[in-house]
Amino acid sequence: MPEDLVSEALRRALVVRRPPAGLVVHSDQDSQYTATRFKDLLARHGAVQSMSRRGNCYDNAHAESFWSRFKAELLDGGSFPGLAEAKLEISHHIAYYNAERRHSALGYLAPNHFETQLQTTSQFCPA
């Protein structure tokens, strides 16, 4: 995975979501996440980088679980006829995953609903 792809995806997410300073971005130790451009982008947005220990997938269990479910639910043993179809289906699946798919780890709420609920709970909101 090229470093510029990872940095551009993070840049877009930061622009769209505008998280407050202190956002924790967790990754493994692959070169794209240790690259200067990626680290500078995190610093400019006040984000904190958290990395798995080298070779320890259990440090990144939530992400590993996401990708496992993503592949199982989206691909279901098949493939896409072309890049355009893959992009469209991935986009639709991510939208569904965040807006509608309930997650047991989030009290059976969809991630967007959980985030909204978290933001409206004064205990977790920054002062």
PDB file of C-alpha atoms in Angstrom:
ATOM      1  CA  MET A   1       0.000   0.000   0.000  1.00  0.00           C
ATOM      2  CA  PRO A   2       1.611   3.282  -1.066  1.00  0.00           C
ATOM      3  CA  GLU A   3       2.287   5.922   1.586  1.00  0.00           C
ATOM      4  CA  ASP A   4       0.567   8.654  -0.441  1.00  0.00           C
ATOM      5  CA  LEU A   5      -2.663   6.610  -0.531  1.00  0.00           C
ATOM      6  CA  VAL A   6      -2.672   6.258   3.262  1.00  0.00           C
ATOM      7  CA  SER A   7      -1.815   9.917   3.883  1.00  0.00           C
ATOM      8  CA  GLU A   8      -4.439  11.130   1.418  1.00  0.00           C
ATOM      9  CA  ALA A   9      -7.123   8.930   3.013  1.00  0.00           C
ATOM     10  CA  LEU A  10      -6.227  10.305   6.451  1.00  0.00           C
ATOM     11  CA  ARG A  11      -6.168  13.883   5.136  1.00  0.00           C
ATOM     12  CA  ARG A  12      -9.641  13.495   3.626  1.00  0.00           C
ATOM     13  CA  ALA A  13     -11.021  11.955   6.805  1.00  0.00           C
ATOM     14  CA  LEU A  14      -9.596  14.778   8.923  1.00  0.00           C
ATOM     15  CA  VAL A  15     -11.057  17.431   6.609  1.00  0.00           C
ATOM     16  CA  VAL A  16     -14.501  15.838   6.530  1.00  0.00           C
ATOM     17  CA  ARG A  17     -14.776  14.808  10.186  1.00  0.00           C
ATOM     18  CA  ARG A  18     -12.774  17.667  11.795  1.00  0.00           C
ATOM     19  CA  PRO A  19     -12.027  15.790  15.019  1.00  0.00           C
ATOM     20  CA  PRO A  20     -10.838  17.712  18.066  1.00  0.00           C
ATOM     21  CA  ALA A  21      -7.173  17.612  19.016  1.00  0.00           C
ATOM     22  CA  GLY A  22      -6.238  14.419  20.795  1.00  0.00           C
ATOM     23  CA  LEU A  23      -7.674  12.023  18.209  1.00  0.00           C
ATOM     24  CA  VAL A  24      -5.863   8.681  18.522  1.00  0.00           C
ATOM     25  CA  VAL A  25      -4.923   7.083  15.195  1.00  0.00           C
ATOM     26  CA  HIS A  26      -3.952   3.452  15.659  1.00  0.00           C
ATOM     27  CA  SER A  27      -1.917   1.548  13.074  1.00  0.00           C
ATOM     28  CA  ASP A  28       0.683  -1.099  12.680  1.00  0.00           C
ATOM     29  CA  GLN A  29       4.347  -0.247  12.064  1.00  0.00           C
ATOM     30  CA  ASP A  30       4.337  -0.523   8.282  1.00  0.00           C
ATOM     31  CA  SER A  31       6.406   2.068   6.446  1.00  0.00           C
ATOM     32  CA  GLN A  32       3.426   4.132   5.259  1.00  0.00           C
ATOM     33  CA  TYR A  33       2.476   4.851   8.891  1.00  0.00           C
ATOM     34  CA  THR A  34       6.014   5.735   9.945  1.00  0.00           C
ATOM     35  CA  ALA A  35       6.578   8.017   6.936  1.00  0.00           C
ATOM     36  CA  THR A  36       7.315  11.681   7.578  1.00  0.00           C
ATOM     37  CA  ARG A  37       4.301  12.905   5.560  1.00  0.00           C
ATOM     38  CA  PHE A  38       1.874  10.760   7.577  1.00  0.00           C
ATOM     39  CA  LYS A  39       3.408  11.797  10.913  1.00  0.00           C
ATOM     40  CA  ASP A  40       3.406  15.484   9.922  1.00  0.00           C
ATOM     41  CA  LEU A  41      -0.265  15.257   8.969  1.00  0.00           C
ATOM     42  CA  LEU A  42      -1.092  13.801  12.377  1.00  0.00           C
ATOM     43  CA  ALA A  43       0.888  16.523  14.142  1.00  0.00           C
ATOM     44  CA  ARG A  44      -0.762  19.352  12.153  1.00  0.00           C
ATOM     45  CA  HIS A  45      -4.178  18.112  13.273  1.00  0.00           C
ATOM     46  CA  GLY A  46      -3.211  17.486  16.894  1.00  0.00           C
ATOM     47  CA  ALA A  47      -3.704  13.739  16.508  1.00  0.00           C
ATOM     48  CA  VAL A  48      -1.775  11.169  18.504  1.00  0.00           C
ATOM     49  CA  GLN A  49      -0.325   8.091  16.821  1.00  0.00           C
ATOM     50  CA  SER A  50      -0.623   4.709  18.485  1.00  0.00           C
ATOM     51  CA  MET A  51       1.163   1.735  16.983  1.00  0.00           C
ATOM     52  CA  SER A  52       0.941  -1.979  17.472  1.00  0.00           C
ATOM     53  CA  ARG A  53       4.003  -3.780  18.665  1.00  0.00           C
ATOM     54  CA  ARG A  54       5.892  -5.229  15.740  1.00  0.00           C
ATOM     55  CA  GLY A  55       4.318  -8.495  14.595  1.00  0.00           C
ATOM     56  CA  ASN A  56       1.567  -8.477  17.228  1.00  0.00           C
ATOM     57  CA  CYS A  57      -1.845  -8.487  15.535  1.00  0.00           C
ATOM     58  CA  TYR A  58      -3.586  -8.632  18.931  1.00  0.00           C
ATOM     59  CA  ASP A  59      -2.614  -4.998  19.571  1.00  0.00           C
ATOM     60  CA  ASN A  60      -4.762  -4.102  16.589  1.00  0.00           C
ATOM     61  CA  ALA A  61      -7.643  -6.483  17.285  1.00  0.00           C
ATOM     62  CA  HIS A  62     -10.457  -4.034  16.494  1.00  0.00           C
ATOM     63  CA  ALA A  63      -9.018  -3.217  13.076  1.00  0.00           C
ATOM     64  CA  GLU A  64      -8.275  -6.879  12.354  1.00  0.00           C
ATOM     65  CA  SER A  65     -11.868  -7.735  13.284  1.00  0.00           C
ATOM     66  CA  PHE A  66     -13.198  -4.973  11.026  1.00  0.00           C
ATOM     67  CA  TRP A  67     -11.216  -6.176   8.010  1.00  0.00           C
ATOM     68  CA  SER A  68     -12.217  -9.775   8.641  1.00  0.00           C
ATOM     69  CA  ARG A  69     -15.940  -8.855   8.718  1.00  0.00           C
ATOM     70  CA  PHE A  70     -15.539  -6.425   5.834  1.00  0.00           C
ATOM     71  CA  LYS A  71     -14.063  -9.095   3.592  1.00  0.00           C
ATOM     72  CA  ALA A  72     -16.591 -11.732   4.667  1.00  0.00           C
ATOM     73  CA  GLU A  73     -19.617  -9.467   4.221  1.00  0.00           C
ATOM     74  CA  LEU A  74     -18.562  -7.639   1.079  1.00  0.00           C
ATOM     75  CA  LEU A  75     -16.740 -10.259  -0.916  1.00  0.00           C
ATOM     76  CA  ASP A  76     -18.610 -13.390   0.170  1.00  0.00           C
ATOM     77  CA  GLY A  77     -16.236 -15.527  -1.884  1.00  0.00           C
ATOM     78  CA  GLY A  78     -16.582 -13.477  -5.052  1.00  0.00           C
ATOM     79  CA  SER A  79     -14.789 -10.665  -6.790  1.00  0.00           C
ATOM     80  CA  PHE A  80     -15.685  -7.507  -8.697  1.00  0.00           C
ATOM     81  CA  PRO A  81     -15.860  -7.257 -12.483  1.00  0.00           C
ATOM     82  CA  GLY A  82     -13.764  -4.084 -12.455  1.00  0.00           C
ATOM     83  CA  LEU A  83     -12.327  -1.220 -10.414  1.00  0.00           C
ATOM     84  CA  ALA A  84     -15.396   1.032 -10.823  1.00  0.00           C
ATOM     85  CA  GLU A  85     -17.697  -1.678  -9.451  1.00  0.00           C
ATOM     86  CA  ALA A  86     -15.315  -2.379  -6.579  1.00  0.00           C
ATOM     87  CA  LYS A  87     -15.196   1.313  -5.599  1.00  0.00           C
ATOM     88  CA  LEU A  88     -18.983   1.610  -5.727  1.00  0.00           C
ATOM     89  CA  GLU A  89     -19.637  -1.525  -3.674  1.00  0.00           C
ATOM     90  CA  ILE A  90     -16.979  -0.620  -1.090  1.00  0.00           C
ATOM     91  CA  SER A  91     -18.440   2.872  -0.768  1.00  0.00           C
ATOM     92  CA  HIS A  92     -21.937   1.457  -0.251  1.00  0.00           C
ATOM     93  CA  HIS A  93     -20.718  -1.096   2.251  1.00  0.00           C
ATOM     94  CA  ILE A  94     -18.811   1.485   4.335  1.00  0.00           C
ATOM     95  CA  ALA A  95     -21.906   3.727   4.382  1.00  0.00           C
ATOM     96  CA  TYR A  96     -24.044   0.778   5.532  1.00  0.00           C
ATOM     97  CA  TYR A  97     -21.438  -0.330   8.073  1.00  0.00           C
ATOM     98  CA  ASN A  98     -21.278   3.104   9.710  1.00  0.00           C
ATOM     99  CA  ALA A  99     -24.934   4.140   9.495  1.00  0.00           C
ATOM    100  CA  GLU A 100     -26.938   0.943   9.880  1.00  0.00           C
ATOM    101  CA  ARG A 101     -24.923  -2.121  10.906  1.00  0.00           C
ATOM    102  CA  ARG A 102     -25.275  -2.725  14.623  1.00  0.00           C
ATOM    103  CA  HIS A 103     -22.167  -3.681  16.587  1.00  0.00           C
ATOM    104  CA  SER A 104     -22.217  -5.703  19.775  1.00  0.00           C
ATOM    105  CA  ALA A 105     -19.145  -3.851  21.066  1.00  0.00           C
ATOM    106  CA  LEU A 106     -21.106  -0.581  20.782  1.00  0.00           C
ATOM    107  CA  GLY A 107     -24.162  -1.766  22.700  1.00  0.00           C
ATOM    108  CA  TYR A 108     -25.828  -2.866  19.455  1.00  0.00           C
ATOM    109  CA  LEU A 109     -25.739   0.621  17.976  1.00  0.00           C
ATOM    110  CA  ALA A 110     -24.435   1.596  14.541  1.00  0.00           C
ATOM    111  CA  PRO A 111     -21.111   3.486  14.743  1.00  0.00           C
ATOM    112  CA  ASN A 112     -22.616   6.827  13.636  1.00  0.00           C
ATOM    113  CA  HIS A 113     -25.369   6.536  16.250  1.00  0.00           C
ATOM    114  CA  PHE A 114     -22.852   5.551  18.915  1.00  0.00           C
ATOM    115  CA  GLU A 115     -20.646   8.531  18.049  1.00  0.00           C
ATOM    116  CA  THR A 116     -23.595  10.948  18.203  1.00  0.00           C
ATOM    117  CA  GLN A 117     -24.651   9.514  21.539  1.00  0.00           C
ATOM    118  CA  LEU A 118     -21.090   9.783  22.836  1.00  0.00           C
ATOM    119  CA  GLN A 119     -20.797  13.417  21.723  1.00  0.00           C
ATOM    120  CA  THR A 120     -24.022  14.371  23.471  1.00  0.00           C
ATOM    121  CA  THR A 121     -22.970  12.765  26.728  1.00  0.00           C
ATOM    122  CA  SER A 122     -21.254  15.546  28.670  1.00  0.00           C
ATOM    123  CA  GLN A 123     -19.085  13.069  30.531  1.00  0.00           C
ATOM    124  CA  PHE A 124     -17.105  12.382  27.313  1.00  0.00           C
ATOM    125  CA  CYS A 125     -17.248  15.795  25.615  1.00  0.00           C
ATOM    126  CA  PRO A 126     -14.281  18.154  25.902  1.00  0.00           C
ATOM    127  CA  ALA A 127     -14.969  21.249  27.956  1.00  0.00           C
TER     128      ALA A 127
END
